[in-house]
Amino acid sequence: MPYRAPVREFSFLLDKVVGFSRVQSADCFADATPDMVGAVLTEAAKLCDEVMAPLQRVGDLTPAVLENGVVRTSPGFADGYKAIADGGWVAITADPDHGGMGLPLAVATAVNDMMAGACLALQLNMLLTQGQIEALEHHADDALKALYLPKLISGEWTGTMNLTEPQAGSDVGALSSKAEDNGDGTYAVSGQKIYISWGDSDFAANVCHLVLARLPGAPAGTKGISLFMVPKFIPDADGAPGVANSLRVVSLEHKMGLHGSPTCVMSFERATGWMVGAPGGGMKAMFTMMNNARLGVGGQGVGSAEAAYQQALAYANERRQGPADYDAIIGHADVRRMLATMKAEVFTARAIELDCAVSIDMARATGDAAWTARAAFLTPIAKAFGTDIGCEVAQMGVQVHGGMGYIEETGAAQFYRDVRVTAIYEGTNGIQAMDMVGRKLMDGGDAAFALLDEIEAAAEAAKSALPDLAGAVWEAAESLRETTEWLIAQDMTARFATAVPYLRSFARVLGGHYHLRAAMAEPDGARGKLARFYIARLLPEHVALLAHVRAGDGGLMDITPDDLAA
Ligand SMILES: Cc1cc2nc3c(=O)[nH]c(=O)nc-3n(C[C@H](O)[C@H](O)[C@H](O)COP(=O)(O)OP(=O)(O)OC[C@H]3O[C@@H](n4cnc5c(N)ncnc54)[C@H](O)[C@@H]3O)c2cc1C
């Protein structure tokens, strides 16, 4: 069955679950009327279904290759990116002064999720370019903005992020690329970067690299890192791509999936660059890009899960196996369990990503620190849970297909191979969880407790209509509150040892909250039934997760490397 972008699902979530109308009421988003948002989602869905989805298999079967130093992209990807750019989708949230649409991030998040489900490898290029646009809008000087933003926004040029080096992965502060002042406003940037997504292509007139590097004498660690714009072609006086810069793609990585996205080893040899932001302010500037990208990568997980679910559902409706009174395998309780789990998990992860996006929009619209803190708290959950669910749902999709799931021609395995990296890049999910229990609880838990207050208040309000569902959600939130209080009293060793189960328990409880809201909106239909399924069968996982959290670091680090080898 071909992928169909789930527009109705987004409309329901935005209207009934995550309170998007608050964003629409803000002056700065006055153009995002319900009619306008509906039209945007419908138009994006058309592009996903008709243009992007057919490219998903092509990218897997005919990967990007490096030929004589130039990346040749998968057939059709050039036209696909052009269609994305022509539709204005690269610039959906960008400043209208530079040609963007200026729409809320919640709308962009919905569109990006649909596009990830349609063709993850191609969508990644757009996502990186969007992140670069945001970083330049916030940190570049006016001259750089005027030169680069219109081209990136129109889709003529594309953007990359260059952080990773062989010795500097999760520990970005260990990077050693250098930048020396040329004395004319430019810098000579040298170093090797690895794993650079879309480091080159044969369809972008220019590829704009945002590169992290150190100035001479800069302090060690993240404080000594600055950010540079290093284009593949140096723009001439008219702003057109001029002479080739001294950078090159050394090789492409051979990956388990995402073959349509060229993952490049890049070499910069005194390449000409322009500083973005202040000296030593590279991580701050890059964080703008990374925060956007973290939510976006979470959406990549959710979109991939949606596509894997759609395909598994179609297969389960067709495949006949078992007693004659079952029309198809969807009649078997265990297959039904897998499909219901997949659907319920996609709903939960999607609600988290949209709620996070709404919080970012509200922070921008109101300037209220509470919205900023809410968004910051939800971001690692959106990234880690969204991508974990991407992997888990795609894995279940393989299982629903039985042996055919393991055979490449069905495409079920591709979803799993492609989405797996989303739990690794943009900060591994373990690092996301550490961010949550570390920096995001530095406020003494204010943001966490404010969210739990919301969940409990909504459960209270739902108690008379749906007492059993509301009661379970309220109790889960209360247990999470008690464990959060306990966790805040622990040192960082204990917090880090249980960060992953803590993040997941929070996502579980949020899931109960969103499913309850869905059931309140439509108690009798499919949504009410799915909410019952989630709250009865998936929400109880929080009990075991919280027990895991309460174990702290007890015994974990006592297991030595020698014990592990024994
Ligand atoms: C397909 C692909 C595309 C990518 N695209 C880009 C890109 O466009 N630009 C870019 O700059 N990078 C990119 N990356 C790099 C990616 O962001 C890194 O791979 C990722 O940050 C992890 O770094 P690492 O691979 O060095 O793993 P490591 O940092 O070595 O991590 C290995 C394991 O150790 C854990 N770990 C590491 N440090 C800690 C710690 N302090 N505490 C607890 N656990 C820890 C990790 O969670 C992980 O499980 C890409 C990677 C891939 C595979």
Short mmCIF file of C-alpha atoms and ligand atoms in Angstrom, two decimals, residues 124 128 160-172 193-199 210 212 253 255 257-258 261-264 286 421-432 434 496, ligand 1:
data_model
loop_
_atom_site.label_atom_id
_atom_site.label_comp_id
_atom_site.label_asym_id
_atom_site.label_seq_id
_atom_site.Cartn_x
_atom_site.Cartn_y
_atom_site.Cartn_z
CA LEU A 124 16.86 15.07 6.00
CA LEU A 128 19.28 20.44 7.90
CA THR A 160 24.79 21.15 6.45
CA MET A 161 26.02 20.99 10.02
CA ASN A 162 29.66 19.99 10.58
CA LEU A 163 30.30 19.05 14.19
CA THR A 164 31.55 15.49 14.30
CA GLU A 165 35.23 14.50 14.05
CA PRO A 166 36.72 11.05 14.60
CA GLN A 167 37.69 11.86 18.23
CA ALA A 168 34.74 14.21 18.85
CA GLY A 169 31.30 12.59 18.64
CA SER A 170 29.08 13.00 21.69
CA ASP A 171 31.96 15.00 23.18
CA VAL A 172 31.82 17.88 20.69
CA LYS A 193 34.75 16.15 9.69
CA ILE A 194 33.01 12.78 9.54
CA TYR A 195 29.40 11.61 9.08
CA ILE A 196 28.31 14.87 7.43
CA SER A 197 24.80 14.33 6.07
CA TRP A 198 24.22 15.77 2.62
CA GLY A 199 27.81 17.10 2.58
CA LEU A 210 28.26 25.46 9.09
CA LEU A 212 32.63 24.23 14.24
CA GLU A 253 30.05 6.12 4.54
CA LYS A 255 25.51 2.60 6.12
CA GLY A 257 20.15 2.36 5.85
CA LEU A 258 19.27 5.87 4.75
CA SER A 261 21.33 10.49 2.04
CA PRO A 262 25.06 10.86 1.27
CA THR A 263 26.95 10.75 4.58
CA CYS A 264 30.29 12.39 3.87
CA MET A 286 24.96 25.78 16.84
CA VAL A 421 20.19 6.26 12.97
CA THR A 422 17.68 8.78 14.30
CA ALA A 423 18.23 7.40 17.81
CA ILE A 424 21.97 8.02 17.33
CA TYR A 425 22.44 11.33 15.55
CA GLU A 426 21.60 14.78 16.87
CA GLY A 427 22.78 13.60 20.31
CA THR A 428 22.26 9.93 21.13
CA ASN A 429 19.12 9.12 23.06
CA GLY A 430 21.23 8.40 26.13
CA ILE A 431 22.66 11.92 25.93
CA GLN A 432 19.12 13.33 25.55
CA MET A 434 21.12 12.92 30.59
CA PHE A 496 22.64 9.63 34.91
C1 LIG B 1 24.11 8.49 9.29
C2 LIG B 1 24.69 9.54 10.19
C3 LIG B 1 24.51 10.87 9.88
C4 LIG B 1 25.10 11.87 10.67
N1 LIG B 1 24.99 13.17 10.32
C5 LIG B 1 25.75 14.11 10.96
C6 LIG B 1 25.84 15.46 10.48
O1 LIG B 1 25.19 15.83 9.50
N2 LIG B 1 26.67 16.33 11.13
C7 LIG B 1 27.42 15.97 12.21
O2 LIG B 1 28.15 16.79 12.74
N3 LIG B 1 27.34 14.70 12.70
C8 LIG B 1 26.54 13.77 12.11
N4 LIG B 1 26.48 12.48 12.58
C9 LIG B 1 27.24 12.14 13.77
C10 LIG B 1 26.37 11.83 14.97
O3 LIG B 1 25.80 13.01 15.47
C11 LIG B 1 27.26 11.09 15.99
O4 LIG B 1 27.46 9.80 15.47
C12 LIG B 1 26.62 11.02 17.36
O5 LIG B 1 26.60 12.28 17.95
C13 LIG B 1 27.35 10.04 18.29
O6 LIG B 1 28.74 10.27 18.28
P1 LIG B 1 29.72 9.02 18.05
O7 LIG B 1 29.29 8.33 16.80
O8 LIG B 1 31.11 9.48 18.12
O9 LIG B 1 29.40 8.04 19.24
P2 LIG B 1 30.08 8.12 20.69
O10 LIG B 1 30.06 9.50 21.18
O11 LIG B 1 31.37 7.39 20.65
O12 LIG B 1 29.02 7.28 21.54
C14 LIG B 1 29.05 5.85 21.65
C15 LIG B 1 28.11 5.45 22.79
O13 LIG B 1 28.58 5.99 24.02
C16 LIG B 1 27.58 6.79 24.61
N5 LIG B 1 28.20 7.96 25.24
C17 LIG B 1 29.14 8.78 24.72
N6 LIG B 1 29.43 9.75 25.59
C18 LIG B 1 28.68 9.55 26.68
C19 LIG B 1 28.52 10.23 27.92
N7 LIG B 1 29.19 11.34 28.22
N8 LIG B 1 27.65 9.71 28.82
C20 LIG B 1 26.96 8.60 28.53
N9 LIG B 1 27.04 7.93 27.37
C21 LIG B 1 27.89 8.39 26.46
C22 LIG B 1 26.64 7.19 23.50
O14 LIG B 1 25.33 7.46 23.96
C23 LIG B 1 26.68 5.95 22.61
O15 LIG B 1 25.78 5.00 23.06
C24 LIG B 1 25.85 11.50 11.82
C25 LIG B 1 25.99 10.13 12.16
C26 LIG B 1 25.43 9.17 11.35
C27 LIG B 1 25.64 7.72 11.72
#
